[in-house]
Coordinates of C-alpha atoms in Angstrom, one line a residue:
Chain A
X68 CA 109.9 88.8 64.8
X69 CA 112.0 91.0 62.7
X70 CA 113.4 94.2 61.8
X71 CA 113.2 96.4 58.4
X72 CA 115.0 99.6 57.7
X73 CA 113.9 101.8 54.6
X74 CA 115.0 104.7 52.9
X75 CA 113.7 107.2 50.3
X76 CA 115.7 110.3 48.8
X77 CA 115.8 112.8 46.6
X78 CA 119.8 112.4 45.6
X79 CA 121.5 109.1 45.6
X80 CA 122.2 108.4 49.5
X81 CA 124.0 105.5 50.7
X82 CA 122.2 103.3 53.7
X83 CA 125.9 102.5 56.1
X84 CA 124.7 104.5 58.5
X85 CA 121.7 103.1 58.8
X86 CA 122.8 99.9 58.2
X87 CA 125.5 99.7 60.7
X88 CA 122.8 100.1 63.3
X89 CA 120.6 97.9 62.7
X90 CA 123.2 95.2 61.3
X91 CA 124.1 94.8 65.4
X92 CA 120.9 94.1 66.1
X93 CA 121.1 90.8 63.6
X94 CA 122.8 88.6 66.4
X95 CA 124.7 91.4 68.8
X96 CA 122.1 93.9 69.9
X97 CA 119.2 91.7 68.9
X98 CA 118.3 88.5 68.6
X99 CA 117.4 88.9 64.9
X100 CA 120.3 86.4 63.8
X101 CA 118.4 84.6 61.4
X102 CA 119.9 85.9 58.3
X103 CA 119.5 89.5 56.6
X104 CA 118.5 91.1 52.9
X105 CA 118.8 93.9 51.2
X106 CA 117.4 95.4 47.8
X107 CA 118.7 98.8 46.7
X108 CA 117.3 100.4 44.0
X109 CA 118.9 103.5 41.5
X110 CA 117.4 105.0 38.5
X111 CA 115.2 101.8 38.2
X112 CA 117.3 99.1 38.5
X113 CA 117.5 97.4 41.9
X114 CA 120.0 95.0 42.8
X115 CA 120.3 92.0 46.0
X116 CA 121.4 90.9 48.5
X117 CA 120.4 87.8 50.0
X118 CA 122.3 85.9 53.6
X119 CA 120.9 83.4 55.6
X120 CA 123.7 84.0 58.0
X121 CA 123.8 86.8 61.2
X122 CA 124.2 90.1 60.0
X123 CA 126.2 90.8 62.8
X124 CA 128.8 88.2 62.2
X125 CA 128.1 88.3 57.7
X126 CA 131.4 89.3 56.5
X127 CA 129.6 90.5 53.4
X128 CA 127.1 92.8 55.9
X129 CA 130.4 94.0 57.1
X130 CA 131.8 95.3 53.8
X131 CA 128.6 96.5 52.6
X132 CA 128.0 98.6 55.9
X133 CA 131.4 100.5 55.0
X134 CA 131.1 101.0 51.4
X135 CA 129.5 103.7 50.1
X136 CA 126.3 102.6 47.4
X137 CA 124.7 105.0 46.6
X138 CA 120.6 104.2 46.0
X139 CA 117.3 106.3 45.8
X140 CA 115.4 103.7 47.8
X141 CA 116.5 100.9 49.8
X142 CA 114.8 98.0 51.5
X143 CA 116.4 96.0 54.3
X144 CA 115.8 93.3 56.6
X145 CA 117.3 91.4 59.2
X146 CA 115.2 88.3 60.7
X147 CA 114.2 86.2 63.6
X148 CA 112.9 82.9 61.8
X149 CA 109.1 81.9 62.9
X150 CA 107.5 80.2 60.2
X151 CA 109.9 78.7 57.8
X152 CA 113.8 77.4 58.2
X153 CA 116.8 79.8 58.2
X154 CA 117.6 79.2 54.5
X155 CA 118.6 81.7 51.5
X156 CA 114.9 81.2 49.9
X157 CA 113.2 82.6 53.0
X158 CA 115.6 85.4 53.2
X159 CA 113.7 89.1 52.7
X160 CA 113.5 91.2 50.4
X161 CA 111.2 89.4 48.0
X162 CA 111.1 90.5 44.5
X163 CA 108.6 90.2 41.5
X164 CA 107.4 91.7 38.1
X165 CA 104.6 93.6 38.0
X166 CA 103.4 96.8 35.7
X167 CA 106.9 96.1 33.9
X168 CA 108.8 96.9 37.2
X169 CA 110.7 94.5 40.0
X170 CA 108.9 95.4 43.2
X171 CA 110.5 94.0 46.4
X172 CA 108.7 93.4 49.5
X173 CA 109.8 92.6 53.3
X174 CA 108.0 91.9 55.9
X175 CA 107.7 92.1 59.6
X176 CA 105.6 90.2 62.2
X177 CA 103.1 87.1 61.8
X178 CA 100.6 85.8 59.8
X179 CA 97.7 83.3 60.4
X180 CA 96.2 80.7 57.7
X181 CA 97.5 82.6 54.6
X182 CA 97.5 80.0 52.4
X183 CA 94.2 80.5 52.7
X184 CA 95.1 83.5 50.3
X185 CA 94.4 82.4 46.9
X186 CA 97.1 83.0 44.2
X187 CA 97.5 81.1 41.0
X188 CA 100.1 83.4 39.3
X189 CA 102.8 83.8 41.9
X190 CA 104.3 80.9 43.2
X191 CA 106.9 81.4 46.5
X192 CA 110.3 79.9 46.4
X193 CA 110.6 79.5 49.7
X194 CA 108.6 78.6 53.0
X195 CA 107.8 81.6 54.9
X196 CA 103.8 83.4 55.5
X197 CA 105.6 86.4 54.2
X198 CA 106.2 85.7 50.7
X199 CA 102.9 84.0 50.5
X200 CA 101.2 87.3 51.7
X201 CA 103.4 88.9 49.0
X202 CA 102.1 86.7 46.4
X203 CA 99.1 87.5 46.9
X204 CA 99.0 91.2 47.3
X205 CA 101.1 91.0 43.9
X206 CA 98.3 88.9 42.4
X207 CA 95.6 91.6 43.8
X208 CA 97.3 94.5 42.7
X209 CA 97.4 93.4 38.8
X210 CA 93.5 92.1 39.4
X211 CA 91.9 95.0 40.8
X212 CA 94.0 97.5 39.1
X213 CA 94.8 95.8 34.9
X214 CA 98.0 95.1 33.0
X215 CA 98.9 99.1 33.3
X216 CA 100.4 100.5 35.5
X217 CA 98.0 103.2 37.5
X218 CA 98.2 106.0 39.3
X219 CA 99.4 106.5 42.9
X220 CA 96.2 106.8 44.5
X221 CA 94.8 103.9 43.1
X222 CA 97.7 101.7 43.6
X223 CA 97.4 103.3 47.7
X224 CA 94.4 103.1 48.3
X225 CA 94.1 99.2 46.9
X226 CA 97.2 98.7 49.0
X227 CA 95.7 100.0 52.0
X228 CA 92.8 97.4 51.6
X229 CA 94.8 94.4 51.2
X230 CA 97.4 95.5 53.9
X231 CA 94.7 95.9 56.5
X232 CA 92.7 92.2 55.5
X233 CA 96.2 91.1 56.4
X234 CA 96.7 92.7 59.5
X235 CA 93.6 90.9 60.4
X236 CA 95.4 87.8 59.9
X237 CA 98.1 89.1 62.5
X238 CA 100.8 91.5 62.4
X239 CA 101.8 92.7 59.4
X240 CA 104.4 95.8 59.3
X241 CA 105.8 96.1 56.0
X242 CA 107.9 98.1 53.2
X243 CA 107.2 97.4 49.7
X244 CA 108.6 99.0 46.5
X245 CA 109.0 99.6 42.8
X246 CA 112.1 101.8 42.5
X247 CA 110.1 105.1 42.4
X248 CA 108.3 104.8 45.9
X249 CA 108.3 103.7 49.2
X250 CA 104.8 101.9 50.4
X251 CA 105.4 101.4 54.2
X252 CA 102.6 99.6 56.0
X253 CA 102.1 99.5 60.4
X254 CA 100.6 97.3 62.3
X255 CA 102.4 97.6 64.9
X256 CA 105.9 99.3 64.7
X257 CA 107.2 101.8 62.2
X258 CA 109.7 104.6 62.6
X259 CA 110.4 107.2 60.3
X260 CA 113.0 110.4 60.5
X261 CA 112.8 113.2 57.1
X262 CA 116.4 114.9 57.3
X263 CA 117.0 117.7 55.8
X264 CA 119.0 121.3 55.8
X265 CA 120.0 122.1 58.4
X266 CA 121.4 118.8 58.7
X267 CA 122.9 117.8 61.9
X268 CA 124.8 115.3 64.0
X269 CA 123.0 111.9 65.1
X270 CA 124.2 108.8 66.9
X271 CA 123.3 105.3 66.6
X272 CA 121.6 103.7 69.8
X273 CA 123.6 99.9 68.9
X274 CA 126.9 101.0 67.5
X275 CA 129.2 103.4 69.0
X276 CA 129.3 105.7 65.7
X277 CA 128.5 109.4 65.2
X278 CA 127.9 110.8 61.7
X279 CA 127.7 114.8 60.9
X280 CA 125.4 114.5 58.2
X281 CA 126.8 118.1 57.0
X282 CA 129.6 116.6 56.0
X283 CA 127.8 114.2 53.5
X284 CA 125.2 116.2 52.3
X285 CA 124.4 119.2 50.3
X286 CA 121.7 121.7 51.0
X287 CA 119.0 120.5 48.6
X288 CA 119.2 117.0 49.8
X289 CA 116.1 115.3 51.8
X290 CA 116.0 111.7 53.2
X291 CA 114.0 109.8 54.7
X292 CA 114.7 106.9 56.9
X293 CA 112.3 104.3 58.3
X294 CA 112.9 101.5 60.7
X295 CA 110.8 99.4 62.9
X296 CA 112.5 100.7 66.1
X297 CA 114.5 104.2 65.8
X298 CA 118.2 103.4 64.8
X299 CA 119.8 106.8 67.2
X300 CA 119.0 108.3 70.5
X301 CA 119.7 112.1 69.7
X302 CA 116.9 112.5 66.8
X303 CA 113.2 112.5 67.0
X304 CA 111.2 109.9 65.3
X305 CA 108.0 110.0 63.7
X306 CA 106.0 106.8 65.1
X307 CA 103.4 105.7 62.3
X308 CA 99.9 104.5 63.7
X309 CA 98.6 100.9 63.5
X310 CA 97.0 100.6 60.4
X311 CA 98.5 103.5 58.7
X312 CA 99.7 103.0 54.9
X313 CA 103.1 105.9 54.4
X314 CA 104.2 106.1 50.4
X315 CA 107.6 107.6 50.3
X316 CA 109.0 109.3 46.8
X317 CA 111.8 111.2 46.8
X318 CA 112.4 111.9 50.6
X319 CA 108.7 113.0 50.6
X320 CA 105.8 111.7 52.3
X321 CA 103.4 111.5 49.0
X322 CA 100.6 110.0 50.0
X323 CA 99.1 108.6 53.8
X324 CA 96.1 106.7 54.3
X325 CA 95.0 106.0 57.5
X326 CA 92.7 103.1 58.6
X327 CA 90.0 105.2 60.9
Chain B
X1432 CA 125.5 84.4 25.6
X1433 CA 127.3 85.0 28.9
X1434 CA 130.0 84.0 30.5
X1435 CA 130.3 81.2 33.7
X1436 CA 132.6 81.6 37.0
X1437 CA 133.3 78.9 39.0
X1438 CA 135.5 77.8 42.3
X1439 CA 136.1 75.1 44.8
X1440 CA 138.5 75.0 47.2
X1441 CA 139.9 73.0 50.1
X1442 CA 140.0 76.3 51.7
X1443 CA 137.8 79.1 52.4
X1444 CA 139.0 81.6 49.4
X1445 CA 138.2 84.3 47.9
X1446 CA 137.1 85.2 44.3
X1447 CA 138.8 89.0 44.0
X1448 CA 141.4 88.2 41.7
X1449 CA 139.3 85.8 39.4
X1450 CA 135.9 88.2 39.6
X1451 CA 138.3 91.1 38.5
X1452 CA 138.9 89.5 35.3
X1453 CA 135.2 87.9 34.7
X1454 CA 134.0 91.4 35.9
X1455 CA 135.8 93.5 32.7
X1456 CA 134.0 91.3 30.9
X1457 CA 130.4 92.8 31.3
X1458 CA 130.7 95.6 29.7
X1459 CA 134.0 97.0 28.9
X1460 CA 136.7 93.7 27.4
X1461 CA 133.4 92.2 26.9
X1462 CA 129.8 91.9 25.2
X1463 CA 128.3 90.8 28.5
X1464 CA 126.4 93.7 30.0
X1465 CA 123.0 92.3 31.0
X1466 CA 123.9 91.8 34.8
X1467 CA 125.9 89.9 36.7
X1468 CA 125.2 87.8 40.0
X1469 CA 127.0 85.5 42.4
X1470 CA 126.3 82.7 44.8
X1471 CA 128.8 82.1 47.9
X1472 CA 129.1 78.8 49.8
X1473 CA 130.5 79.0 52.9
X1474 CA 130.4 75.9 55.6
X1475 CA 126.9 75.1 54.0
X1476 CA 125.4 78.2 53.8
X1477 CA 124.8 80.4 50.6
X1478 CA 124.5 84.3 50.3
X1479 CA 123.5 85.6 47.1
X1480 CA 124.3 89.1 45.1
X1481 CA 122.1 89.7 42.2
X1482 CA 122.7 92.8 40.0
X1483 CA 121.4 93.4 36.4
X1484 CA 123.7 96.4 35.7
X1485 CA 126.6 95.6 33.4
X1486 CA 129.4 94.7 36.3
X1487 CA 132.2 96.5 34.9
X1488 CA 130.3 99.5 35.7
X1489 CA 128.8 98.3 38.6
X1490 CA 129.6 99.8 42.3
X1491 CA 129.1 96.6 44.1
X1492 CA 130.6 94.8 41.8
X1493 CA 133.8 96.9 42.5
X1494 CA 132.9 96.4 45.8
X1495 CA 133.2 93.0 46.0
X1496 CA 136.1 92.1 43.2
X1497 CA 138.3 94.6 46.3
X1498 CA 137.0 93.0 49.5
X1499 CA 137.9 89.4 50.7
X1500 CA 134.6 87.2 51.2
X1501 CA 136.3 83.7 51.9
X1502 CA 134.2 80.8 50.5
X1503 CA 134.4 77.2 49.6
X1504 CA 132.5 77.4 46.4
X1505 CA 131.3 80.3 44.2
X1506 CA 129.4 80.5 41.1
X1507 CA 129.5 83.9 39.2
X1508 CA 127.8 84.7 35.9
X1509 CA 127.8 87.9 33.6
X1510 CA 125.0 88.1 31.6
X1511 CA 124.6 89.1 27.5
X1512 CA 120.4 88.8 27.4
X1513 CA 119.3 86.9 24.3
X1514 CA 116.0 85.0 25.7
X1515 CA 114.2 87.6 28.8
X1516 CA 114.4 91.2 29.2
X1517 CA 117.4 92.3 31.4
X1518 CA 116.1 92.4 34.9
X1519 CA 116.6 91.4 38.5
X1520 CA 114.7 88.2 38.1
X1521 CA 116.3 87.1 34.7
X1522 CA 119.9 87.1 36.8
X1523 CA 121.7 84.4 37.3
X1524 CA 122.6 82.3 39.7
X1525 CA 119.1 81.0 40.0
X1526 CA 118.4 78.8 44.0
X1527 CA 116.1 76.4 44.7
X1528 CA 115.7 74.1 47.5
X1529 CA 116.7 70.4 47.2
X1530 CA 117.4 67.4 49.4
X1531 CA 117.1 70.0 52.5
X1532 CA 119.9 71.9 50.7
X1533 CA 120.1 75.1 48.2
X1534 CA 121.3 74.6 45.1
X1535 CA 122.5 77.2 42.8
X1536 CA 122.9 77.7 39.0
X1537 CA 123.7 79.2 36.2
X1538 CA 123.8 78.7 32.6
X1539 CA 125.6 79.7 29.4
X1540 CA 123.7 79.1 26.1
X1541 CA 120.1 78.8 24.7
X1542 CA 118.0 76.5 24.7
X1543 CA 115.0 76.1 22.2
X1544 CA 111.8 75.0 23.3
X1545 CA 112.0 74.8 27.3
X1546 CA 108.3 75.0 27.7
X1547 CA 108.3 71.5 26.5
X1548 CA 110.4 70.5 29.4
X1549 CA 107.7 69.3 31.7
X1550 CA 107.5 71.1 35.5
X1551 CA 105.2 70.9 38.0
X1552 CA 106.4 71.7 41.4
X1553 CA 109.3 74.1 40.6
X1554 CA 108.0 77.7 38.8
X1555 CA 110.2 80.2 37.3
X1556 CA 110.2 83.7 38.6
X1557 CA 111.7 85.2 35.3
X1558 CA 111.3 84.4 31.8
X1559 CA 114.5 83.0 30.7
X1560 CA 115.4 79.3 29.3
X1561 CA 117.9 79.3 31.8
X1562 CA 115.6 79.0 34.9
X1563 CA 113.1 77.2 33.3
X1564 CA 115.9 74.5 32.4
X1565 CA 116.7 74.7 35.8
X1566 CA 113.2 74.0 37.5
X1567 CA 113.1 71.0 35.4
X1568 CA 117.0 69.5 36.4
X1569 CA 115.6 70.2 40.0
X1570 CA 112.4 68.3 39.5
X1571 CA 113.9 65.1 37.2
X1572 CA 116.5 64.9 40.2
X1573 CA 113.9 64.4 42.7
X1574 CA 111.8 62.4 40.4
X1575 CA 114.6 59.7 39.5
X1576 CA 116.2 59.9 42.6
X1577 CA 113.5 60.5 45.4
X1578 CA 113.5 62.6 48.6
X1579 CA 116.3 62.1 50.3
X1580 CA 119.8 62.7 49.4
X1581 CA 121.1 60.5 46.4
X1582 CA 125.0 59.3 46.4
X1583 CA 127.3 61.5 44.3
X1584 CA 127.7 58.7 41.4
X1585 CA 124.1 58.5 41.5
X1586 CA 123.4 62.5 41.3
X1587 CA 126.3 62.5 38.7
X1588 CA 124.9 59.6 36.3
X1589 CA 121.3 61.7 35.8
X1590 CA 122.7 65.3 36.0
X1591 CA 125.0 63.7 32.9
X1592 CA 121.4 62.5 31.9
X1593 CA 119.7 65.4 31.8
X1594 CA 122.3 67.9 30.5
X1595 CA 123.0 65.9 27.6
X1596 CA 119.1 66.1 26.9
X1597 CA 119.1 69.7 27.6
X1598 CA 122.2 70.0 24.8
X1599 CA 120.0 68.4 22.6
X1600 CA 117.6 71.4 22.6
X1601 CA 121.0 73.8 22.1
X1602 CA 124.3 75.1 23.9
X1603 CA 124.1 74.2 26.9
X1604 CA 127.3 75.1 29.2
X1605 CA 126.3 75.1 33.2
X1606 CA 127.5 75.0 36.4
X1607 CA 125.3 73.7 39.5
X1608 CA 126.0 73.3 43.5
X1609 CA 124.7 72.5 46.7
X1610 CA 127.3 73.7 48.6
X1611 CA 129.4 70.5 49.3
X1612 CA 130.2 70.3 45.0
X1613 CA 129.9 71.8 41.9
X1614 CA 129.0 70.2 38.8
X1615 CA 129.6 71.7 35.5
X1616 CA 128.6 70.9 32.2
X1617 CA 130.2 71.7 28.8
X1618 CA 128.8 72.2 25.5
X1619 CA 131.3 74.0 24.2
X1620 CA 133.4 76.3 25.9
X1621 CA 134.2 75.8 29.8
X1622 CA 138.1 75.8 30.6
X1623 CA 139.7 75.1 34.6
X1624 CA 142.1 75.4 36.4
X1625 CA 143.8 73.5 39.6
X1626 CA 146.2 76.1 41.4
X1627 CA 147.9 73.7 43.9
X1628 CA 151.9 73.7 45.9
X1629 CA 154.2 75.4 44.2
X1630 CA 152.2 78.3 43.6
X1631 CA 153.0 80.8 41.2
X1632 CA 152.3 84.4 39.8
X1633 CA 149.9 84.7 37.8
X1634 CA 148.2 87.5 35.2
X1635 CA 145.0 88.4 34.2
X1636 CA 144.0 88.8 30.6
X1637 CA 141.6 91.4 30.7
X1638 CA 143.0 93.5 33.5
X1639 CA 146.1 95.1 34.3
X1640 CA 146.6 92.5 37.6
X1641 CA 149.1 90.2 38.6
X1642 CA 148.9 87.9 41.8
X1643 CA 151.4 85.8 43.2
X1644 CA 149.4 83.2 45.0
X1645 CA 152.7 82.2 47.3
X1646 CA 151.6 85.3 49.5
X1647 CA 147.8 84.4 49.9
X1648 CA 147.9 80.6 50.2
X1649 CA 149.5 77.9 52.2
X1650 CA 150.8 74.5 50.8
X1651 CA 148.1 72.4 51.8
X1652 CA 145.8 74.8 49.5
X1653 CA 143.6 73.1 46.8
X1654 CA 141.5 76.0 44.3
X1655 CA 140.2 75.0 41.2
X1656 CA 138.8 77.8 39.1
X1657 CA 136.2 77.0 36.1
X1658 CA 136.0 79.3 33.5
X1659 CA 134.3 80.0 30.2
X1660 CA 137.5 81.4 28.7
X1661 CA 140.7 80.9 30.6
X1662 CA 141.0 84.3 32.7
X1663 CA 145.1 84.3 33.2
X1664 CA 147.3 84.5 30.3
X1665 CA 150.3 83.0 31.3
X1666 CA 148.7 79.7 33.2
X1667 CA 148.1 76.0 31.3
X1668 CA 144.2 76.0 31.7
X1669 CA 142.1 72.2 30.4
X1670 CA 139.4 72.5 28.1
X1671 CA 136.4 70.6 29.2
X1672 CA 135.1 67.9 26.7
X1673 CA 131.7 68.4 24.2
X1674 CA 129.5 66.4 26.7
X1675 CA 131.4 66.6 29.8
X1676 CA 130.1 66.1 33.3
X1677 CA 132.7 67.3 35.8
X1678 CA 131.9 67.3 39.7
X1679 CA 134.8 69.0 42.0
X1680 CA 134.7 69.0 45.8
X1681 CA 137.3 70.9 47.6
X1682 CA 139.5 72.1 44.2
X1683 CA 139.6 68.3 43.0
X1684 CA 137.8 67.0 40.3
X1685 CA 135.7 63.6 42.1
X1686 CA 133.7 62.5 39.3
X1687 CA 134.3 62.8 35.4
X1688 CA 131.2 61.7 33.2
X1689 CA 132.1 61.7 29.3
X1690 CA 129.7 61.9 26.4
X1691 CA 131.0 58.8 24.6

């Protein structure tokens, strides 16, 4: 399996904390050593990451778990290879174009028969039921819904559908994004915390670091953080429920569909 | 156009002095603001940083021109947009999988009439000439020179091949590797340099840096750096020939392929 950590805010926020937790789970804490990704996205653009390597012994995880980069919405991933090799074109996030917009994509869990899925558009690079499934919810997001781009609800509530004829198919957790929102999908396990004033001290559960988030934030500020397992052990975490869709803009929970 | 970055070295090495130069290039001593990107090799593998902000202003570029990633072979592009919009998938380097390995590209140039090129397998994500040019060098390699790994000479003589047919259709300046070598190919402007015992000092053009290269090397050290334009200022750099195939492996040039 693997692990995906999220984040939506409402000012620029940078992910190290985060980050530094769940990077020991890539190989120290956890045996997720098969390589890690991350896309960060600010004002629209989005920029990569992409190592096949452990995150806990990536020198480039290192320096980017210590530097400050400041993003709106982040998608990371660290992974424990099941279907495909540990190369750089399996590595999460994915990315395409779609409504005139790079969406990135990661995925955990496991997948039966999709190339059963049909897709003639969007071809994968690499090897993985992952980007397959990503292909094809690309594909059936521009089908169902045209060449513009349409409104959150629409965009949700197709989402929802195609996320829940995957998990058939398996487990599909996910986090999927355009640069404005979050779309967080559970199957199984999904985590979110919404910090806000007044901000206080946390702790990470794999890393021996403490962070007064007073000291880093202003009053106005709202972020939200979403991991498969929670990343500290003195905060309380929202658990999503299996077959839950969770769109994130801003901080914000904007939209929840639920599958019963 | 754009502008190419290249390294081998006997050595893991890093890039920070040589990135600081390309770097000011993308945007402030420079036209080439379209993004910038980077492949790593180290000991086989590749990590990947892909950014479509101009790199002089970006924060991971700063990032990573101040922190030490040591690698055997980089290729580093900065991107001036002529054929596809400026976006994550339109950034250089471009990977795809060959031989059981990942090779990485990039291009300087343009190219008329790729969709002529003829690709089957291999489908671009973006919309540039670049990667399209790309998908087909991957496919004509595995074409002419089947499924398992072909012998340098051999890879060399169709590479040569194949980037003087790609010249044909315009400028066609590229560097390509799979980890173990890097092949670049001149149209018109690629310049390099072999940094070798005695080392010297040595100062950037575009930014206010000098390095002296006897405090960060050791005499068995081989680094060749491959440039568009020559980044030092008070270094002999070679110009590469119109029609030039040159393959190095651990800073020294193994194969030389001329036009005539």
């Amino acid at each position: 399996m693997c692990e995906l950590l999220g984040m939506s805010a409402n000012v620029p926020t940078d992910i190290c904390f985060s980050f530094s937790g769940l990077r020991a789970r890539g190989g120290r804490t956890g045996p997720h050593k098969d390589g890690w990704g991350m896309a960060m996205y600010r004002d629209g653009d989005v920029w990569t990451i992409h190592d096949p390597r452990p995150s806990a012994d990536s020198d480039i995880a290192e320096v980017i778990s210590h530097n400050s980069l400041k993003c709106d919405i982040v998608i990371s991933h660290i992974r424990q290879a099941n279907v495909g090799g540990v190369c750089l074109l399996n590595t999460h996030p994915f990315s395409r174009l779609l409504w005139g917009k790079t969406w990135s994509y990661a995925h955990n869990g496991q997948l039966e028969d999709v190339s059963a899925l049909p897709i003639e558009r969007h071809h994968p690079l690499g090897s993985t039921d992952s980007e397959r499934a990503f292909c094809w919810i690309i594909e059936q997001l521009q089908a169902r819904l045209g060449e513009d781009e349409p409104s959150l609800d629409d965009i949700s509530t197709v989402l929802s559908e195609l996320a829940l004829q995957l998990k058939g198919r398996g487990v599909f957790n996910m986090m999927l994004s355009d640069g404005a929102r979050l779309y967080c999908f559970c199957t199984t396990k999904l985590h979110w915390i919404t910090r806000r004033a007044p901000f206080k001290k946390a702790t990470l559960s794999d890393e021996d670091v403490i962070i007064d988030f007073k000291e880093v934030t202003t009053d106005k500020d709202v972020v939200t953080v979403i991991a498969t397992q929670p990343l500290t052990q003195d905060e309380m975490w929202s658990q999503m429920e299996e077959g839950e869709l969770c769109v994130f803009e801003g901080g914000e929970v904007v939209c929840q569909i639920k599958a019963n």
